[in-house]
Coordinates of C-alpha atoms and ligand atoms in Angstrom, one line a residue:
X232 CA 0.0 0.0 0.0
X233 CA 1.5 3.1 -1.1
X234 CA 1.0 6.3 1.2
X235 CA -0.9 9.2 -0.1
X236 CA 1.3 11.3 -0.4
X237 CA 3.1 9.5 -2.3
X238 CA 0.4 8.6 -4.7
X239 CA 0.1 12.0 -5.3
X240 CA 3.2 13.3 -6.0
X241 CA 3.6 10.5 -8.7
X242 CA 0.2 11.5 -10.6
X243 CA 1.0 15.2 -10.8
X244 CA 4.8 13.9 -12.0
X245 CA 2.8 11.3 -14.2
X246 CA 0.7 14.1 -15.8
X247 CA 3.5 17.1 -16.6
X248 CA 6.0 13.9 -18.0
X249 CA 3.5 13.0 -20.3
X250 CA 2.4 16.4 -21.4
X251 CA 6.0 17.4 -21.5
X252 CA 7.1 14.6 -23.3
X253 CA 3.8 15.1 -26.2
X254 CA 5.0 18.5 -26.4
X255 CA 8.2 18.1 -27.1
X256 CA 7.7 15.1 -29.2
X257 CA 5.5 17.0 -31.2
X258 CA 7.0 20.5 -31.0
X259 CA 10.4 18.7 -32.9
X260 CA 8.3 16.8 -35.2
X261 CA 6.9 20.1 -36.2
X262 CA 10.0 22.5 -36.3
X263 CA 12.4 19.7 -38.0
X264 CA 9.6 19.3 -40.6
X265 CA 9.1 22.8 -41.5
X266 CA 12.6 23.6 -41.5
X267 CA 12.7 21.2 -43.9
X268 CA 10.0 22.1 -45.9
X269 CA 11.4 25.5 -45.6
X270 CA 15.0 24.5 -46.7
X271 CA 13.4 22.9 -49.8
X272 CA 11.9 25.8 -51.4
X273 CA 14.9 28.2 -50.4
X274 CA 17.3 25.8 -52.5
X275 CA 15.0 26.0 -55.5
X276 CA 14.4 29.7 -54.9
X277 CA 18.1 30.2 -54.8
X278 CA 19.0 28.2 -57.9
X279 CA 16.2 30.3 -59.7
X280 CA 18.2 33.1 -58.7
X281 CA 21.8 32.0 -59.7
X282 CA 20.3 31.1 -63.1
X283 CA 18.7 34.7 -63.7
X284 CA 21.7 36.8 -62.4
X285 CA 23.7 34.5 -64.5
X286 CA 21.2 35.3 -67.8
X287 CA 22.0 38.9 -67.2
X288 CA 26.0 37.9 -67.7
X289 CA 25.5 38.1 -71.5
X290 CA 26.0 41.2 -73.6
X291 CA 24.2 40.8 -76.9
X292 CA 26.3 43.6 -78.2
X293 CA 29.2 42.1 -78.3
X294 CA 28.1 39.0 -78.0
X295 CA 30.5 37.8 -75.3
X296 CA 29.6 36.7 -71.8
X297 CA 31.1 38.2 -68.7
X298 CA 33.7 35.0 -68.1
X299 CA 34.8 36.7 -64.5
X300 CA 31.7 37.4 -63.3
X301 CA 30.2 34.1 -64.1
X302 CA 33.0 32.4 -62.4
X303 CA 32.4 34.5 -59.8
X304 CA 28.8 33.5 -59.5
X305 CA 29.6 29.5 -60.1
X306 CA 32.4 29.5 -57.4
X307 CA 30.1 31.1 -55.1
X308 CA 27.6 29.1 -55.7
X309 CA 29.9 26.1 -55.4
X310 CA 30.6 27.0 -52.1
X311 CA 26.8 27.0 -51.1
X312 CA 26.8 23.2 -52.6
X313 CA 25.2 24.4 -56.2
X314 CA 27.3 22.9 -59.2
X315 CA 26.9 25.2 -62.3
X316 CA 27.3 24.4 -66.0
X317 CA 26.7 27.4 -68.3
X318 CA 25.9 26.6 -72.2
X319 CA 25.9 28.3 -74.9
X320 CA 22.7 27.8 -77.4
X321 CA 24.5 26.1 -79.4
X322 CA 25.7 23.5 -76.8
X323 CA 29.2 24.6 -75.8
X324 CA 30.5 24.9 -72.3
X325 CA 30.6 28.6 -71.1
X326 CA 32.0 27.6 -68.0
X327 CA 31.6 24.5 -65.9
X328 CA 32.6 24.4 -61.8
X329 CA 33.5 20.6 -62.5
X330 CA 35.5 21.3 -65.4
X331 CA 37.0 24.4 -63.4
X332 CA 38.0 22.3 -60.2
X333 CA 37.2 19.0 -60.3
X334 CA 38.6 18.0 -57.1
X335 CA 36.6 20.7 -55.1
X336 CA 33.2 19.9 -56.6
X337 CA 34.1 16.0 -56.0
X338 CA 34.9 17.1 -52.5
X339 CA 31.8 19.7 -51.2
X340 CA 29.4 17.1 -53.1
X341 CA 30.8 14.5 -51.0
X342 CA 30.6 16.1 -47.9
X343 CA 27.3 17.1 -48.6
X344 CA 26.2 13.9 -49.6
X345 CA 27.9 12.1 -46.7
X346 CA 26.6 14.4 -43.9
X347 CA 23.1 14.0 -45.1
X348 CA 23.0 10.0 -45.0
X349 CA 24.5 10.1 -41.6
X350 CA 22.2 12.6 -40.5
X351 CA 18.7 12.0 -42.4
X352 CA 19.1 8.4 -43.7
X353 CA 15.2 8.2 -44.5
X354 CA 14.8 11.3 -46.1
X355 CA 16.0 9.7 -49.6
X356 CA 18.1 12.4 -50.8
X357 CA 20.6 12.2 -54.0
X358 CA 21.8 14.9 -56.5
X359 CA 19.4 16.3 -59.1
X360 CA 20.5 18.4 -61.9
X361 CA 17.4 21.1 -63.2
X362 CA 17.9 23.0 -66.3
X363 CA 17.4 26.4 -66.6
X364 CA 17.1 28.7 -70.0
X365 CA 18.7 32.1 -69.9
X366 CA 17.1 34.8 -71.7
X367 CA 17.8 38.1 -72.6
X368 CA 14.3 39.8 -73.6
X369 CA 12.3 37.3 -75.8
X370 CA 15.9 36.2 -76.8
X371 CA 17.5 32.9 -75.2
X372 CA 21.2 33.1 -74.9
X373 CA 22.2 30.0 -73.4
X374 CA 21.4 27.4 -70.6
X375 CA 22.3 26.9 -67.2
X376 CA 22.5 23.3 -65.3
X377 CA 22.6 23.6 -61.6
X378 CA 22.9 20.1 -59.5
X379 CA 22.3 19.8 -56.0
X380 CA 21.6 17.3 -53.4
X381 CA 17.7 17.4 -53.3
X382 CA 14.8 17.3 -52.0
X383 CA 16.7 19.6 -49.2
X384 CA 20.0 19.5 -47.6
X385 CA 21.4 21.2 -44.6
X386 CA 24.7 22.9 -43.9
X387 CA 26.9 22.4 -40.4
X388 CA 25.3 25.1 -39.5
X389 CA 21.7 24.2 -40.1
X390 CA 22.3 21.4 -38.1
X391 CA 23.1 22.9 -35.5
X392 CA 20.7 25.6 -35.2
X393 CA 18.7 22.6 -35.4
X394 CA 20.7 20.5 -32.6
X395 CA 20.1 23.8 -30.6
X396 CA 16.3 24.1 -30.6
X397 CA 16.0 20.7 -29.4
X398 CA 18.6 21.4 -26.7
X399 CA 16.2 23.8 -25.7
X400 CA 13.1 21.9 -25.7
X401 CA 15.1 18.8 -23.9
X402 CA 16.0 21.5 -21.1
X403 CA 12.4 22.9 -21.0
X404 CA 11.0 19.5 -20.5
X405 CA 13.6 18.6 -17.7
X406 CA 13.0 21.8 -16.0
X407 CA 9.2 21.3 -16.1
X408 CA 9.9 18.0 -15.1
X409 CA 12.2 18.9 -11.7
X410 CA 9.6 21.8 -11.3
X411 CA 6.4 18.8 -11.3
X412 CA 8.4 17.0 -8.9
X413 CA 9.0 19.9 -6.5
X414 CA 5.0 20.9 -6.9
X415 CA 3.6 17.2 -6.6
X416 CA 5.8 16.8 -3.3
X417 CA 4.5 20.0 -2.3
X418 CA 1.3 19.3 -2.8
X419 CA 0.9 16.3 -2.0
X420 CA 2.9 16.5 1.5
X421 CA 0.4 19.4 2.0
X422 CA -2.9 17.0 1.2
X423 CA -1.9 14.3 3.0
X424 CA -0.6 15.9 6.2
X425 CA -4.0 17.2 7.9
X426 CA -5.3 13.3 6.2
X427 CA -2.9 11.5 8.3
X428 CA -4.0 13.7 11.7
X429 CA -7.4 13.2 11.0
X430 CA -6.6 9.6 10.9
X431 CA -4.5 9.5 14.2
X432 CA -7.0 12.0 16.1
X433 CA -10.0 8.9 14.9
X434 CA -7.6 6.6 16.1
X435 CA -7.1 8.2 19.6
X436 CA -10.9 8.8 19.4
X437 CA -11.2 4.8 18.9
X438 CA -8.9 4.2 22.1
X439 CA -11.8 6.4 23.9
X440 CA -9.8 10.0 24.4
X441 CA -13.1 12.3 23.6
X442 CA -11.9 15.2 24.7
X443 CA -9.4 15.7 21.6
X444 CA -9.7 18.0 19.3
X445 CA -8.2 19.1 15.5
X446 CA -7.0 22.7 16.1
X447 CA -6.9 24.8 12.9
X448 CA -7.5 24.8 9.5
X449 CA -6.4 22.8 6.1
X450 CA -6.9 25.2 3.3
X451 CA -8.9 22.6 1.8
X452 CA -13.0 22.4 1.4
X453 CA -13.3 18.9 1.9
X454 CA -10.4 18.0 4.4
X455 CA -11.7 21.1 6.6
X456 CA -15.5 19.1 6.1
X457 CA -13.6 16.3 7.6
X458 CA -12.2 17.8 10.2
X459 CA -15.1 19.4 11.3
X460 CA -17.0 16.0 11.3
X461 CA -14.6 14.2 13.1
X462 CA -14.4 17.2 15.7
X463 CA -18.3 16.6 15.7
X464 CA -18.0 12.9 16.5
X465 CA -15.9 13.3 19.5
X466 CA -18.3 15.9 20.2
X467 CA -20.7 13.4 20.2
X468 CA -19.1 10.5 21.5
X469 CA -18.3 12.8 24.5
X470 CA -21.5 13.9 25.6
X471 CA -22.9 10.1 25.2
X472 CA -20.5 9.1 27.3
X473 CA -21.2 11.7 29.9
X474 CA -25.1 11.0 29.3
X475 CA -24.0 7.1 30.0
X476 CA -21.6 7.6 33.6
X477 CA -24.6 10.4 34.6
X478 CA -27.3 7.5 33.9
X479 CA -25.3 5.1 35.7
X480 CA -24.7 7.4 38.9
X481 CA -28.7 8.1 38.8
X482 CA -30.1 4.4 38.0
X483 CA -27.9 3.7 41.2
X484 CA -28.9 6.2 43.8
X485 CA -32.4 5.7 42.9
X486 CA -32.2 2.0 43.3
X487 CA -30.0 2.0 46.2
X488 CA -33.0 4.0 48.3
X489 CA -35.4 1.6 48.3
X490 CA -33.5 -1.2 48.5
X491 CA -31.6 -0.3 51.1
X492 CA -35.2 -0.4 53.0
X493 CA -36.6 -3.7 51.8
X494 CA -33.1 -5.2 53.0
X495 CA -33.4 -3.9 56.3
X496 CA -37.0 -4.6 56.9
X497 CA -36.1 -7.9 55.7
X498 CA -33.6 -8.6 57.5
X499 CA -35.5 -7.3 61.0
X500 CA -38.4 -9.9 60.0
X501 CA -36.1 -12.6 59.4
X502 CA -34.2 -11.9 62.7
X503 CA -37.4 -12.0 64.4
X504 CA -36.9 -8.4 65.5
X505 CA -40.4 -7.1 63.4
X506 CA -43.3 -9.2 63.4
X507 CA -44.1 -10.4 59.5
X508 CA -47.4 -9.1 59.3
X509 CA -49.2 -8.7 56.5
X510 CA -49.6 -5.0 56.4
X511 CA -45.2 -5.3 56.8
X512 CA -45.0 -7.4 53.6
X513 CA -47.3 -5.8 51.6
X514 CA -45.1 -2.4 52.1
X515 CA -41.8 -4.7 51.5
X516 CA -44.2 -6.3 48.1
X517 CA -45.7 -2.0 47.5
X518 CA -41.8 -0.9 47.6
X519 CA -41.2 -4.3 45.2
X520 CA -43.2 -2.8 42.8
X521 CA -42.3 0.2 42.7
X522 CA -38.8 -0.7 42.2
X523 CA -40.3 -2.9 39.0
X524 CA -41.9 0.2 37.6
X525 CA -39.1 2.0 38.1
X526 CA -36.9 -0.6 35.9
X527 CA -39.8 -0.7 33.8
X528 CA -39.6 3.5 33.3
X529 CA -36.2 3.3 33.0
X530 CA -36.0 0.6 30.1
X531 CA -38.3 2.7 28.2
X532 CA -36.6 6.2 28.4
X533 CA -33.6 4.1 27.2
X534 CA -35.2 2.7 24.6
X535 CA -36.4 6.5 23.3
X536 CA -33.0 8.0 23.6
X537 CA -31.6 5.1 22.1
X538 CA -34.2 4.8 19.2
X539 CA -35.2 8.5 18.7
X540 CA -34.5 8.3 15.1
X541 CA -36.7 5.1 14.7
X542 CA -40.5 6.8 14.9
X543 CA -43.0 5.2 12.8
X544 CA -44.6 8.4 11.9
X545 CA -48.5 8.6 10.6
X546 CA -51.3 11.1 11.0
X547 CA -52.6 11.1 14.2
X548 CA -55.7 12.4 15.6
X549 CA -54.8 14.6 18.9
X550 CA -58.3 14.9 19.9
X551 CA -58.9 10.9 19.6
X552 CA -55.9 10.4 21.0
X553 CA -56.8 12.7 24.1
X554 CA -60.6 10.7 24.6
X555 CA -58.4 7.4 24.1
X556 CA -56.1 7.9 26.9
X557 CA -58.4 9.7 29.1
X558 CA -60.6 6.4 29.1
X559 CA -57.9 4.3 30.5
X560 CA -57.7 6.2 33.5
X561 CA -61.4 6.1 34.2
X562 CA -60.7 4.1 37.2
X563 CA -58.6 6.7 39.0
X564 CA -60.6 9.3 37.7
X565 CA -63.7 8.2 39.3
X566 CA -61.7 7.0 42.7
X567 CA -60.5 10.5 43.4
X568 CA -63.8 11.8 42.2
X569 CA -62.0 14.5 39.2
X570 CA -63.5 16.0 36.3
X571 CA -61.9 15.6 33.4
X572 CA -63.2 17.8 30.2
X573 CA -61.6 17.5 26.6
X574 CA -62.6 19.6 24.1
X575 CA -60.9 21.3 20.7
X576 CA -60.3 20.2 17.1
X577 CA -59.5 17.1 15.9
X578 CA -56.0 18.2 14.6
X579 CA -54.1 15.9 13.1
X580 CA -50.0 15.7 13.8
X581 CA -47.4 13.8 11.9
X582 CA -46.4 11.5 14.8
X583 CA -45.6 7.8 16.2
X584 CA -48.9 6.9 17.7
X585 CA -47.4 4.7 20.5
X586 CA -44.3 7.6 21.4
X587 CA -47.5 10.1 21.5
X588 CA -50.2 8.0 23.5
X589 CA -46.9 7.5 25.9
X590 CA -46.9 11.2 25.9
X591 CA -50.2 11.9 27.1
X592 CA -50.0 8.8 29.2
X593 CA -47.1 10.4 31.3
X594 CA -49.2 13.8 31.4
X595 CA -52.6 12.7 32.6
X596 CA -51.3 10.5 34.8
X597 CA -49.5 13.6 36.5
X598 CA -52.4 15.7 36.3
X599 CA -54.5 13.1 37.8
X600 CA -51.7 11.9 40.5
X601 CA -50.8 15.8 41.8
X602 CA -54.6 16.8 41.9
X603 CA -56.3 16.6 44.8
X604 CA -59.9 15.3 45.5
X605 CA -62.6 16.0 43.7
X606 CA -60.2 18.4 41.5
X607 CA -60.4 19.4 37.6
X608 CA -58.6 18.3 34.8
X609 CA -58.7 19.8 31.2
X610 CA -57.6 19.0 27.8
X611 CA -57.5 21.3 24.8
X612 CA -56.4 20.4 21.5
X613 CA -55.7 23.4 19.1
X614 CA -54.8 24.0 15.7
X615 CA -52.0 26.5 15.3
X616 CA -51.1 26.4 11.8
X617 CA -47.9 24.4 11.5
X618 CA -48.7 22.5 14.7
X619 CA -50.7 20.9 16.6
X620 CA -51.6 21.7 20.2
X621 CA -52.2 20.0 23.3
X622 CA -52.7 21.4 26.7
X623 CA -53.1 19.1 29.7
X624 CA -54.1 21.8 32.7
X625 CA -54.9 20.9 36.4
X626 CA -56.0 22.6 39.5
X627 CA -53.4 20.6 41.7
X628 CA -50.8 21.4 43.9
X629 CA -48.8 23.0 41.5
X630 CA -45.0 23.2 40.9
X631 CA -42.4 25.5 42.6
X632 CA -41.5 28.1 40.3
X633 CA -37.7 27.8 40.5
X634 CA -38.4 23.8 40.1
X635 CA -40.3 24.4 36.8
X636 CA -37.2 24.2 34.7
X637 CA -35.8 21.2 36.1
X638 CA -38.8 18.5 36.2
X639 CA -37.8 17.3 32.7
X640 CA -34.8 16.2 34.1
X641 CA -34.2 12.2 34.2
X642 CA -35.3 11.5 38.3
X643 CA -36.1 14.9 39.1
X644 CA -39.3 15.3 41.8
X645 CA -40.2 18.2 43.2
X646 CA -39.8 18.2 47.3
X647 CA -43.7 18.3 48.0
X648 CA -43.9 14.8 45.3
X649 CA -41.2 13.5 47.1
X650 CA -42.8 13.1 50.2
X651 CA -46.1 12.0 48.9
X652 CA -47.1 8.2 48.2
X653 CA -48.3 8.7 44.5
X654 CA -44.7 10.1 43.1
X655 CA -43.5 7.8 40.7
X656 CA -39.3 7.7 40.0
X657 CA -39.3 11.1 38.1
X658 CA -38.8 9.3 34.8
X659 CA -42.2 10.2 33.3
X660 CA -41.7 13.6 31.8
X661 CA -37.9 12.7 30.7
X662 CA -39.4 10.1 28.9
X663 CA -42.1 13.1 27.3
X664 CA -39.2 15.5 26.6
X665 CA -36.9 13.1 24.4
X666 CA -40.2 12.0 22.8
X667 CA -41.6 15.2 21.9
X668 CA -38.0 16.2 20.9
X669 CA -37.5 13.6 18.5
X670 CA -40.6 14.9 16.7
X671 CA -39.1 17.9 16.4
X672 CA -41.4 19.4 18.7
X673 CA -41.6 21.3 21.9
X674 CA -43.6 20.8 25.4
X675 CA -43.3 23.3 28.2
X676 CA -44.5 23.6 31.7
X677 CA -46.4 26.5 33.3
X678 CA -47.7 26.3 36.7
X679 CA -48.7 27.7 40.2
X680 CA -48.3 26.3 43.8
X681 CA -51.3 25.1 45.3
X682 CA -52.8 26.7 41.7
X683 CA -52.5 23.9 39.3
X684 CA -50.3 23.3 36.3
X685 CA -50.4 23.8 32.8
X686 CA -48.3 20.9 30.3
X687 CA -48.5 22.7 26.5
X688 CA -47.8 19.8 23.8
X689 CA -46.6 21.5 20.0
X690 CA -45.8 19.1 17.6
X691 CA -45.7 19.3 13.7
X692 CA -48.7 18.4 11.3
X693 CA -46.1 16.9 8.8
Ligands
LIG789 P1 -43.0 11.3 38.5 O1 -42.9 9.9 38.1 O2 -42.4 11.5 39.8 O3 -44.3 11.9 38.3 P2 -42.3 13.0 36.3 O4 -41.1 13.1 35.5 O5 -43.5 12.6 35.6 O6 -42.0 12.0 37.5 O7 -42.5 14.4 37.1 C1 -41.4 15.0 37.7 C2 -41.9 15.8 38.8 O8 -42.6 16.9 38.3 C3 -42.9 15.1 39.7 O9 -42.3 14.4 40.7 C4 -43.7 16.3 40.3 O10 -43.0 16.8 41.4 C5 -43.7 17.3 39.2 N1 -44.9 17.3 38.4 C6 -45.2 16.7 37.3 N2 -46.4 16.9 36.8 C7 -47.0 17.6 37.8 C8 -48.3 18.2 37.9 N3 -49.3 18.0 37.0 N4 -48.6 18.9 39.0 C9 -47.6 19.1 39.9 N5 -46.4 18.6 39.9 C10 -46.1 17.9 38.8

């Protein structure tokens, strides 16, 4: 497995060889091909012109051609490779540069001929001779044979003006290439280095150090996107584990209570210190079941916090929820001799009808255990636009103002519940918060001592 960084760097080097090598492939392809193109046409060009500065070398006057000045022109041109036979129109030599120096011709047409084959094998050079008329006027006045080495050929020096570009381009592509190397390091050093903390930060996460942290930023999008998750997660991780040691701490204190109290009377009936009477056992079984309801409370709040994201959601009916409920308490209701009204519309909320009916479970059961004799109990469902309302009011004993905020809390009861029978573990309107939460909605608390209390329910119609 190759690291990141590493992977990097090779693409971006990868990417600039290739282009560089394309280019330069290319960019010699097309220079050394032009230049040949170009040296093509120059050579016919130029023996065009030695053949028309040569026609002008004739004076019909007299007759004569200018010997000196054509053997200037021929030796010249012999020295630019261009072999030069002048002819009369009759057919006799003027002035021939193989006639004139044999050994020279033999020797520049060698060298010409020998530096081409070594130096463009395939271009299938060889001397051709073209055949020019010289005119004077209308009037022709002789002929001119020039022989070169076609299609093209190149001089020392062409060659290397030629062997000089391509230095060039050679050292372009290496620079570009050292330059590619330096980036793709760079960059990818720079890529992978807030990669690999991520990765150790999740690592130290794993081995349960929450508290860590990735300080700063990557001057990347998605690496700071990263970050900010992972920061996120032990975040997260974090408060679930406080949520977890805080639950454990309650769960125990609130268990240890009551246990502590069936062991002791226990123990003083099985000692023979208390008489077991039956009134004494049925508070050891009351206190029994109470500790089972407490378990009972306590499983369910678990499963809500655990599952808040699992709701089965479907329309439901607040109003027939509200009557629903209500009758399952017709028992108590009666008992304490309470009347209980429920009126509104029937709104309908976007909801998991079990989480909900728990929800106004946990509320009439309040209202009906914290109201005294012969009290009153109202419900009122309401539709207010987005939401839908339920209010679950009673004239009870009310909560303490500076209590109000803290009853949602997980085994919080106020001091006047505390001391009556009816108080349950403090679990039940915990257990309406997260529920009402995960809906995305909201329930708050109003109330008076010795007044009443007022539960308000919103919760969204979809
Ligand atoms: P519990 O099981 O003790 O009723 P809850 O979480 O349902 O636990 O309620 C927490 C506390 O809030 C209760 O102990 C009680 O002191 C107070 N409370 C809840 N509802 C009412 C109410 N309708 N009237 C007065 N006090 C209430």
């Amino acid at each position: 497995m190759r690291s990141l960084r590493a992977q990097i760097s090779l693409a971006i080097m990868l990417v600039v060889l290739f282009t560089v090598g394309v280019i330069s492939f290319l960019s010699n392809l097309v220079v050394n091909r032009a230049f040949e193109s170009y040296m093509a046409k120059q050579q016919r060009t130029k023996a065009e012109s030695i053949a028309a500065t040569l026609g002008g070398q004739y004076d019909s006057r007299t007759r004569a051609w200018n010997i000196e000045y054509i053997h200037g022109v021929g030796m010249y041109a012999l020295l630019d490779g261009y072999i030069v036979k002048v002819l009369d129109p009759s057919g006799h030599t003027v002035w021939d540069a193989e006639n004139h120096d044999m050994s020279m011709c033999m020797q520049i047409m060698h060298e010409i001929a020998r530096r081409m084959e070594a130096r463009r094998p395939k271009a299938g050079g060889g001397f051709v001779s073209h055949e020019y008329t010289l005119s004077q006027g209308d009037q022709a006045v002789g002929s001119v044979s020039i022989r070169y080495y076609g299609p093209y050929f190149l001089s020392e020096n062409d060659f290397r003006f030629l062997d000089t570009l391509n230095a060039v381009l050679i050292s372009v592509g290496a620079v570009s290439l050292l330059f590619s190397l330096a980036v793709g390091t760079v960059l990818g050093r720079r890529i992978a280095r807030p990669i690999a903390k991520t990765a150790d930060i999740a690592k130290q996460i794993a081995r349960g150090n929450y508290a860590i942290r990735f300080e700063g930023q990557t001057k990347t999008k998605e690496l700071d996107d990263l970050v900010l998750a992972i920061n996120h997660l032990a975040g997260a991780l974090f408060e679930q584990e406080q949520l977890r040691k805080q639950l454990a701490i309650d769960v125990a204190h609130e268990l240890r209570t009551p246990l502590t109290t069936l062991g002791m009377h226990l123990e003083a009936m099985i000692e023979g210190v208390w008489e077991p009477t039956p009134e004494r056992l049925t508070g050891c079984y009351e206190e029994i079941e109470r500790l089972t309801g407490l378990i009972a409370d306590l499983e369910r709040l678990t499963a809500i916090e655990s599952d808040a994201l699992k709701l089965h959601k479907a329309p439901v009916n607040l109003l027939d929820m509200a009557q629903t409920v209500a009758s399952h308490f017709e028992m108590e209701i009666k008992k304490k001799g309470l009347t209980v009204s429920i009126a509104g519309d029937p709104v309908h909320v976007f909801a998991d009808r079990d989480r909900i009916s728990q929800v106004v479970t946990n509320l009439l059961s309040n209202a009906v255990k914290y109201t005294r004799e012969n009290g009153n109990i109202r419900i009122a469902v309401k539709d207010a636009g987005a939401n839908g309302v339920m209010e679950v009011e009673d004239d009870g004993i009310g909560i303490p103002r500076r209590e109000l905020a803290l009853i949602f809390e997980r085994f919080y009861r106020t001091d006047k519940s505390r001391n009556r029978e009816t108080g349950g573990a403090g679990i039940g309107l915990a257990i309406v918060k997260s529920i009402v939460t995960a809906h995305g909605g909201t329930v708050e608390a109003q109330s008076r001592l010795e007044r009443g209390s007022r539960f308000t329910v919103s919760l969204p119609k979809r």
